[in-house]
Coordinates of C-alpha atoms in Angstrom, one line a residue:
Chain A
M420 CA 99.7 42.0 261.2
T421 CA 103.2 41.3 262.1
T422 CA 105.2 38.0 261.3
N423 CA 108.7 37.0 262.4
I424 CA 110.1 34.0 260.6
K425 CA 113.7 32.8 261.5
I426 CA 115.7 29.8 260.7
S427 CA 118.8 29.9 262.9
S428 CA 121.8 27.7 263.8
E429 CA 122.0 29.4 267.2
P430 CA 119.9 28.4 270.3
L431 CA 116.3 29.9 270.0
S432 CA 115.3 32.4 272.8
I433 CA 111.7 32.1 274.2
D434 CA 112.0 35.7 275.4
T435 CA 112.9 36.9 272.0
A436 CA 109.8 35.0 270.6
Y437 CA 107.5 36.3 273.3
Q438 CA 108.8 39.8 273.0
S439 CA 108.1 39.7 269.3
V440 CA 104.4 39.2 269.6
I441 CA 103.3 41.0 272.8
D442 CA 101.0 43.9 272.1
A443 CA 99.1 46.3 274.4
S444 CA 95.8 45.4 272.6
N445 CA 96.2 41.7 273.1
G446 CA 95.5 39.7 276.1
G447 CA 96.3 36.1 274.9
N448 CA 99.7 34.8 274.0
C449 CA 100.3 31.1 273.2
L450 CA 103.8 29.7 272.7
F451 CA 104.6 26.2 271.4
V452 CA 108.2 25.1 272.3
G453 CA 109.4 22.0 270.7
T454 CA 112.4 20.3 272.4
V455 CA 114.4 17.3 271.6
R456 CA 113.5 14.3 273.6
D457 CA 116.2 11.8 274.8
I458 CA 114.1 8.6 273.7
N459 CA 112.3 8.0 270.6
K460 CA 110.6 4.7 269.9
D461 CA 112.4 3.2 272.7
K462 CA 115.9 4.2 271.4
K463 CA 118.3 6.5 273.1
V464 CA 118.9 9.7 271.0
T465 CA 122.1 11.5 271.4
H466 CA 121.1 14.5 269.3
L467 CA 119.5 15.7 266.1
D468 CA 120.6 17.3 262.9
F469 CA 118.2 19.6 261.1
E470 CA 118.6 20.1 257.3
T471 CA 116.7 22.9 255.8
Y472 CA 115.9 24.0 252.2
G473 CA 116.4 27.5 253.4
P474 CA 114.8 29.8 251.0
M475 CA 111.9 27.6 250.5
A476 CA 111.5 26.7 254.2
I477 CA 111.3 30.6 254.9
S478 CA 108.8 30.9 252.1
E479 CA 106.6 28.0 253.4
L480 CA 106.8 29.4 257.0
K481 CA 105.7 32.8 256.0
K482 CA 102.7 31.3 254.1
I483 CA 101.7 29.6 257.4
A484 CA 101.9 32.8 259.2
V485 CA 99.9 34.6 256.8
E486 CA 97.3 31.7 256.6
C487 CA 97.1 32.0 260.5
Q488 CA 96.3 35.6 260.3
T489 CA 93.7 34.9 257.7
K490 CA 92.0 31.8 259.3
F491 CA 92.3 33.0 263.0
D492 CA 91.6 36.5 264.9
I493 CA 95.3 37.0 265.7
T494 CA 97.6 39.9 265.0
K495 CA 101.1 38.8 265.6
I496 CA 102.9 35.6 265.0
S497 CA 106.5 34.5 265.1
I498 CA 108.1 31.1 263.9
F499 CA 111.5 30.3 264.8
H500 CA 113.3 27.0 263.9
R501 CA 116.7 25.7 264.4
E502 CA 119.0 24.0 261.9
G503 CA 122.2 22.0 262.2
K504 CA 123.0 20.1 265.3
V505 CA 120.6 20.2 268.2
S506 CA 121.0 18.6 271.7
I507 CA 118.7 16.8 274.0
T508 CA 116.2 19.2 275.7
E509 CA 117.3 22.0 273.4
I510 CA 114.6 23.9 271.4
A511 CA 114.1 22.8 267.9
V512 CA 111.2 25.1 267.3
I513 CA 109.2 28.0 268.9
I514 CA 105.8 29.3 267.7
A515 CA 104.5 32.4 269.4
V516 CA 101.0 34.0 268.6
S517 CA 99.1 36.7 270.1
S518 CA 95.6 37.5 270.0
K519 CA 92.9 39.8 271.6
H520 CA 91.1 36.8 273.1
R521 CA 92.7 33.5 274.1
K522 CA 91.0 31.0 271.9
A523 CA 92.5 32.4 268.8
C524 CA 96.1 32.2 269.8
F525 CA 95.7 28.4 270.9
L526 CA 94.1 27.6 267.6
A527 CA 96.7 29.4 265.4
C528 CA 99.6 28.1 267.4
E529 CA 98.5 24.5 267.1
Y530 CA 97.5 24.9 263.5
A531 CA 100.9 26.6 262.8
I532 CA 102.9 23.7 264.3
D533 CA 100.7 21.2 262.5
Q534 CA 101.2 22.8 259.1
L535 CA 105.0 23.2 259.8
K536 CA 105.4 19.4 260.4
M537 CA 103.5 18.7 257.4
N538 CA 104.8 21.0 254.6
V539 CA 108.1 22.9 255.6
P540 CA 111.1 21.5 253.9
I541 CA 113.0 20.7 257.0
W542 CA 114.5 17.1 257.6
K543 CA 115.4 15.8 260.9
K544 CA 118.3 13.1 261.2
E545 CA 118.1 11.4 264.6
H546 CA 121.5 10.3 265.9
L547 CA 121.1 7.2 268.1
E548 CA 123.8 5.4 270.2
G549 CA 124.0 2.9 267.4
G550 CA 123.7 4.8 264.2
S551 CA 121.5 7.6 262.6
F552 CA 118.6 7.8 260.3
W553 CA 116.3 10.4 258.5
V554 CA 113.0 10.5 260.6
G555 CA 109.7 9.7 258.8
A556 CA 111.4 8.9 255.5
R557 CA 110.5 5.3 255.2
P558 CA 107.4 3.5 256.2
Chain B
M123 CA 125.8 26.0 232.5
N124 CA 124.4 24.0 229.6
S125 CA 121.1 24.9 228.7
D126 CA 119.6 21.4 228.6
V127 CA 121.1 20.3 232.0
F128 CA 118.8 20.2 234.9
N129 CA 120.4 20.7 238.2
I130 CA 118.4 19.0 240.9
K131 CA 118.9 19.8 244.6
C132 CA 118.7 16.8 246.9
F133 CA 117.8 17.0 250.6
G134 CA 117.6 14.6 253.6
I135 CA 117.5 10.9 252.6
A136 CA 117.4 11.9 249.0
T137 CA 121.1 12.9 249.1
D138 CA 122.0 9.5 250.6
I139 CA 120.0 7.7 247.8
I140 CA 121.1 9.9 244.8
G141 CA 124.6 10.3 246.3
E142 CA 125.1 13.9 245.4
R143 CA 123.8 17.2 246.9
T144 CA 123.2 18.5 243.3
Y145 CA 122.3 16.0 240.7
Q146 CA 122.6 16.8 237.1
I147 CA 120.4 15.4 234.3
E148 CA 121.2 16.3 230.8
S149 CA 117.9 15.9 228.8
N150 CA 115.9 17.4 226.1
S151 CA 112.9 15.2 226.7
I152 CA 112.0 16.3 230.3
K153 CA 109.3 18.9 230.0
N154 CA 107.2 18.7 233.3
V155 CA 107.6 17.4 236.8
G156 CA 105.8 14.0 236.0
E157 CA 108.4 13.3 233.4
L158 CA 111.3 14.3 235.9
R159 CA 109.7 11.9 238.4
L160 CA 109.6 9.0 236.0
Y161 CA 113.0 9.7 235.2
L162 CA 114.3 9.7 238.8
D163 CA 112.2 6.7 239.8
S164 CA 113.7 4.6 237.0
K165 CA 117.3 5.7 237.8
F166 CA 117.0 5.5 241.7
E167 CA 114.8 2.5 242.6
Q168 CA 115.4 3.4 246.2
L169 CA 113.2 6.5 246.0
K170 CA 110.3 4.0 245.9
T171 CA 111.0 3.0 249.3
L172 CA 110.3 6.4 250.6
N173 CA 107.0 7.6 252.1
N174 CA 106.6 9.5 248.8
Y175 CA 108.5 12.5 247.8
M176 CA 107.8 16.0 246.3
I177 CA 109.3 18.0 243.7
A178 CA 109.6 21.7 244.4
V179 CA 110.2 24.2 241.5
N180 CA 111.3 27.6 242.3
H181 CA 110.6 27.1 246.1
S182 CA 107.1 25.8 245.7
Y183 CA 105.5 22.4 245.7
A184 CA 105.0 21.3 242.0
L185 CA 102.4 18.9 240.5
P186 CA 103.1 16.5 237.8
E187 CA 101.8 18.8 235.1
D188 CA 103.7 21.7 236.0
C189 CA 106.3 22.5 233.2
I190 CA 109.9 22.8 234.0
D191 CA 113.1 23.9 232.3
P192 CA 116.8 24.0 233.1
S193 CA 116.5 27.6 234.3
D194 CA 114.1 26.6 237.2
E195 CA 115.4 25.7 240.7
I196 CA 114.3 22.2 241.3
A197 CA 114.5 20.1 244.4
I198 CA 113.8 16.6 245.4
L199 CA 112.0 16.9 248.8
P200 CA 111.6 13.6 250.9
P201 CA 109.1 13.4 253.5
V202 CA 109.6 16.4 255.8
S203 CA 110.2 16.0 259.4
G204 CA 110.7 19.6 260.9
G205 CA 109.4 20.6 264.3
Chain C
M72 CA 104.1 14.2 288.0
T73 CA 105.4 17.7 288.8
T74 CA 103.2 20.7 289.7
N75 CA 104.3 24.3 290.4
I76 CA 101.7 26.7 291.7
K77 CA 102.5 30.2 292.5
I78 CA 100.5 33.5 293.3
S79 CA 103.0 36.3 293.4
S80 CA 103.0 40.3 293.6
E81 CA 106.2 40.3 291.7
P82 CA 106.6 40.1 287.9
L83 CA 106.2 36.6 286.5
S84 CA 108.9 35.1 284.4
I85 CA 108.2 33.0 281.3
D86 CA 111.7 31.7 281.5
T87 CA 111.1 30.3 285.1
A88 CA 107.8 28.8 284.0
Y89 CA 109.3 27.2 281.0
Q90 CA 112.4 25.9 283.1
S91 CA 110.0 24.3 285.5
V92 CA 108.4 22.1 282.9
I93 CA 111.0 21.1 280.5
D94 CA 111.9 17.4 280.6
A95 CA 114.4 15.3 278.4
S96 CA 111.5 12.8 277.9
N97 CA 109.0 15.5 276.6
G98 CA 109.0 17.0 273.1
G99 CA 106.1 19.4 273.5
N100 CA 105.9 22.4 275.6
C101 CA 102.8 24.9 275.5
L102 CA 102.7 28.1 277.4
F103 CA 99.9 30.5 277.7
V104 CA 100.6 33.8 278.8
G105 CA 97.9 36.3 279.7
T106 CA 98.8 40.1 279.6
V107 CA 96.9 43.1 280.4
R108 CA 95.1 44.9 277.5
D109 CA 95.0 48.7 277.2
I110 CA 91.5 48.7 276.1
N111 CA 88.5 46.7 277.2
K112 CA 85.1 47.1 275.8
D113 CA 86.2 50.4 274.2
K114 CA 87.4 51.9 277.3
K115 CA 91.0 52.8 278.0
V116 CA 92.5 50.8 281.0
T117 CA 95.2 52.2 283.1
H118 CA 96.1 49.1 285.1
L119 CA 94.5 46.2 287.0
D120 CA 94.3 45.0 290.6
F121 CA 94.0 41.4 291.3
E122 CA 92.5 40.4 294.7
T123 CA 93.0 36.9 295.6
Y124 CA 91.6 34.5 298.3
G125 CA 95.1 33.1 298.8
P126 CA 94.9 29.7 300.4
M127 CA 91.7 28.7 298.4
A128 CA 93.2 30.0 295.1
I129 CA 96.2 28.0 295.6
S130 CA 94.0 25.0 296.5
E131 CA 91.9 25.4 293.3
L132 CA 95.0 25.9 291.2
K133 CA 96.4 22.5 292.5
K134 CA 93.2 20.9 291.7
I135 CA 93.3 22.1 288.1
A136 CA 96.9 20.9 287.8
V137 CA 96.1 17.5 289.1
E138 CA 92.9 17.2 286.9
C139 CA 95.1 18.1 283.8
Q140 CA 97.4 15.4 284.6
T141 CA 94.6 13.0 285.1
K142 CA 92.7 14.0 281.9
F143 CA 95.6 14.6 279.5
D144 CA 99.0 12.8 278.8
I145 CA 101.2 15.4 280.3
T146 CA 103.9 15.1 283.0
K147 CA 104.6 18.7 284.2
I148 CA 102.3 21.8 284.8
S149 CA 103.1 25.0 286.3
I150 CA 100.5 27.8 287.0
F151 CA 101.6 31.2 287.9
H152 CA 99.3 34.1 288.7
R153 CA 100.0 37.8 289.7
E154 CA 98.2 39.5 292.5
G155 CA 97.9 43.1 293.5
K156 CA 98.6 46.0 290.7
V157 CA 99.6 44.8 287.3
S158 CA 100.1 47.3 284.6
I159 CA 99.3 47.3 280.8
T160 CA 101.1 44.5 278.9
E161 CA 102.4 43.0 282.2
I162 CA 101.8 39.2 282.6
A163 CA 98.7 38.4 284.7
V164 CA 99.0 34.7 284.4
I165 CA 101.4 32.0 282.9
I166 CA 100.4 28.5 282.3
A167 CA 103.3 26.1 281.2
V168 CA 102.6 22.3 280.3
S169 CA 105.0 19.7 278.9
S170 CA 104.1 16.4 277.4
K171 CA 105.7 13.8 275.4
H172 CA 103.7 14.5 272.3
R173 CA 102.2 18.1 271.5
K174 CA 98.6 17.5 271.3
A175 CA 98.2 16.8 275.0
C176 CA 100.2 19.9 276.1
F177 CA 98.0 22.1 274.0
L178 CA 94.6 20.6 275.3
A179 CA 95.9 20.7 278.8
C180 CA 97.1 24.4 278.6
E181 CA 93.7 25.5 277.2
Y182 CA 91.8 23.5 279.8
A183 CA 93.7 24.8 282.6
I184 CA 93.3 28.5 281.6
D185 CA 89.6 27.8 281.0
Q186 CA 89.2 26.3 284.4
L187 CA 91.3 29.0 286.1
K188 CA 89.0 31.6 284.7
M189 CA 85.8 29.7 285.8
N190 CA 86.7 28.5 289.3
V191 CA 89.9 30.1 290.9
P192 CA 89.0 32.7 293.6
I193 CA 90.8 35.8 292.0
W194 CA 89.0 39.1 291.3
K195 CA 90.1 41.6 288.7
K196 CA 89.4 45.2 289.4
E197 CA 89.9 47.3 286.0
H198 CA 91.0 50.9 286.5
L199 CA 89.9 53.0 283.6
E200 CA 90.6 56.7 283.0
G201 CA 87.2 57.6 284.7
G202 CA 87.0 55.1 287.5
S203 CA 87.2 51.5 288.2
F204 CA 85.0 48.3 288.5
W205 CA 85.2 44.6 289.3
V206 CA 85.2 42.6 286.2
G207 CA 82.3 40.3 285.4
A208 CA 80.6 41.0 288.9
R209 CA 77.4 42.4 287.4
P210 CA 75.4 41.5 284.2
Chain D
M996 CA 86.0 34.7 319.7
N997 CA 82.3 34.1 320.6
S998 CA 81.3 30.6 319.7
D999 CA 78.0 31.7 318.0
V1000 CA 79.8 34.4 315.8
F1001 CA 80.4 33.6 312.1
N1002 CA 83.2 35.5 310.6
I1003 CA 82.7 35.9 306.9
K1004 CA 85.5 36.8 304.6
C1005 CA 84.5 39.2 301.7
F1006 CA 86.3 39.4 298.4
G1007 CA 86.2 41.7 295.4
I1008 CA 82.7 43.4 294.9
A1009 CA 81.5 41.7 298.1
T1010 CA 83.7 43.9 300.2
D1011 CA 82.0 46.9 298.6
I1012 CA 78.6 45.7 299.1
I1013 CA 79.1 44.7 302.5
G1014 CA 81.4 47.4 303.5
E1015 CA 83.9 45.2 305.6
R1016 CA 86.6 42.6 304.6
T1017 CA 85.3 40.5 307.5
Y1018 CA 81.7 40.5 308.3
Q1019 CA 80.4 39.1 311.7
I1020 CA 77.0 37.4 312.0
E1021 CA 75.9 36.5 315.5
S1022 CA 73.4 33.7 315.1
N1023 CA 72.3 30.5 316.7
S1024 CA 69.8 29.7 313.9
I1025 CA 72.3 29.6 310.7
K1026 CA 73.1 25.9 310.3
N1027 CA 74.0 25.5 306.7
V1028 CA 75.0 27.5 303.6
G1029 CA 71.6 27.9 302.2
E1030 CA 70.4 29.6 305.5
L1031 CA 73.5 31.8 305.4
R1032 CA 72.7 32.9 302.0
L1033 CA 69.1 33.7 302.9
Y1034 CA 70.5 35.8 305.7
L1035 CA 73.0 37.7 303.4
D1036 CA 70.4 38.2 300.6
S1037 CA 67.9 39.8 303.0
K1038 CA 70.6 41.9 304.6
F1039 CA 72.3 43.1 301.5
E1040 CA 69.9 43.6 298.7
Q1041 CA 72.7 44.4 296.3
L1042 CA 74.1 40.8 296.4
K1043 CA 71.1 40.0 294.1
T1044 CA 72.6 42.4 291.6
L1045 CA 75.6 40.2 291.0
N1046 CA 75.8 37.4 288.4
N1047 CA 75.5 35.0 291.4
Y1048 CA 77.9 34.5 294.2
M1049 CA 79.3 31.4 296.0
I1050 CA 80.1 30.5 299.5
A1051 CA 83.3 28.7 300.3
V1052 CA 83.7 26.8 303.4
N1053 CA 87.3 25.9 304.5
H1054 CA 88.6 26.7 301.1
S1055 CA 86.2 24.8 299.1
Y1056 CA 83.0 25.7 297.1
A1057 CA 80.0 24.8 299.3
L1058 CA 76.5 23.6 298.5
P1059 CA 73.4 25.1 300.2
E1060 CA 72.9 22.0 302.3
D1061 CA 76.4 21.9 303.6
C1062 CA 76.5 22.4 307.3
I1063 CA 78.5 25.2 308.9
D1064 CA 79.4 26.4 312.3
P1065 CA 81.5 29.3 313.6
S1066 CA 84.8 27.4 313.7
D1067 CA 84.7 27.1 309.7
E1068 CA 86.4 29.5 307.6
I1069 CA 83.7 30.9 305.4
A1070 CA 83.9 33.4 302.4
I1071 CA 81.5 35.1 300.1
L1072 CA 82.9 34.6 296.5
P1073 CA 81.5 37.1 293.9
P1074 CA 82.0 35.9 290.3
V1075 CA 85.7 35.4 289.8
S1076 CA 87.6 37.0 287.1
G1077 CA 91.3 35.8 287.2
G1078 CA 93.5 35.2 284.2

């Protein structure tokens, strides 16, 4: 079982994520790549800022990786997340999973991004043309 | 560091509400997470306008009954929005 | 709606697949990458050979791409498949899908690979240490 | 090309069973896919050992009742295994 967790202020590489999970005994590889959209709720976004509670975020991401390996028949998983300023179409998050058969890598990849969005202490500040706000903080 | 001073890390919108990245509470009466929350809620009304918030103790989500003392690393976590 | 379909005897690039689907208005990108395993049913595989019925395979892949865009809320999909000899850990297939929200790209990506495996006229010959056989041809 | 000669493309294991990449059938009596299958099954017993096979006409999967004539592009498709 191999897990790779990274929080980085540099651009994330899909190739690095993919290379970290490929395995001659696995035939299925699923990658989720979350990118920054230009429009959110009809407002024009200029860029995002991600704030992270570093050590806890790493710890929660590791928990997700280990949980995926327990719940699904996968062998390798990598989770990379950006921090700091991220521009439109840039990659905010990559989750890469490999498994012997394909069903497991899809399930694990989707589970991992769902859990990440619910539990990992990372906060997104959306910068719009007319101001900025913390996403999801208020009803 | 004073032994009865809690250093509370703030993130996201909590930093804006509380006005500091690390908020200090001098108290002998706060013994658990529930008591800390009551203290914070009374001091910062705006915390109630959030979609809830969590308290982390030593990098783990904590429950109201979890004990805390000033040597713990404590953080206020508003609703997360990574990904 | 954008679809990219390719059958190639050259190595497939994940980056090319990803670049073909990114879109400033989409936040979710899902890639499935199928690689060649070294062991299948306890037998050591040396390499694969893919034979394709070219024009019909392209036509069936296009149908899948269009069907995904009808069934799921996605805007771009690319499907690349290798033909000819493919070595262990090399990429046999890439499906890349982008959508505004993530759920749709996962659903479409998995649907596309399931349909591809069922309906697209491509045949895999598995070369083992002691011979070779057409996969799935016989009970 | 003779007007009553069908040229049947073979793929995958069908090439091995039939022994040719394009198999020719001279026939005035084959009018649809079902009749073609009967002809092939009687000529090549081993086709019955497959997990089924399909006939494609002009790049589409065809049903037994679909009409064919020698100008159509016809192919024998054993069980596919791409991906």
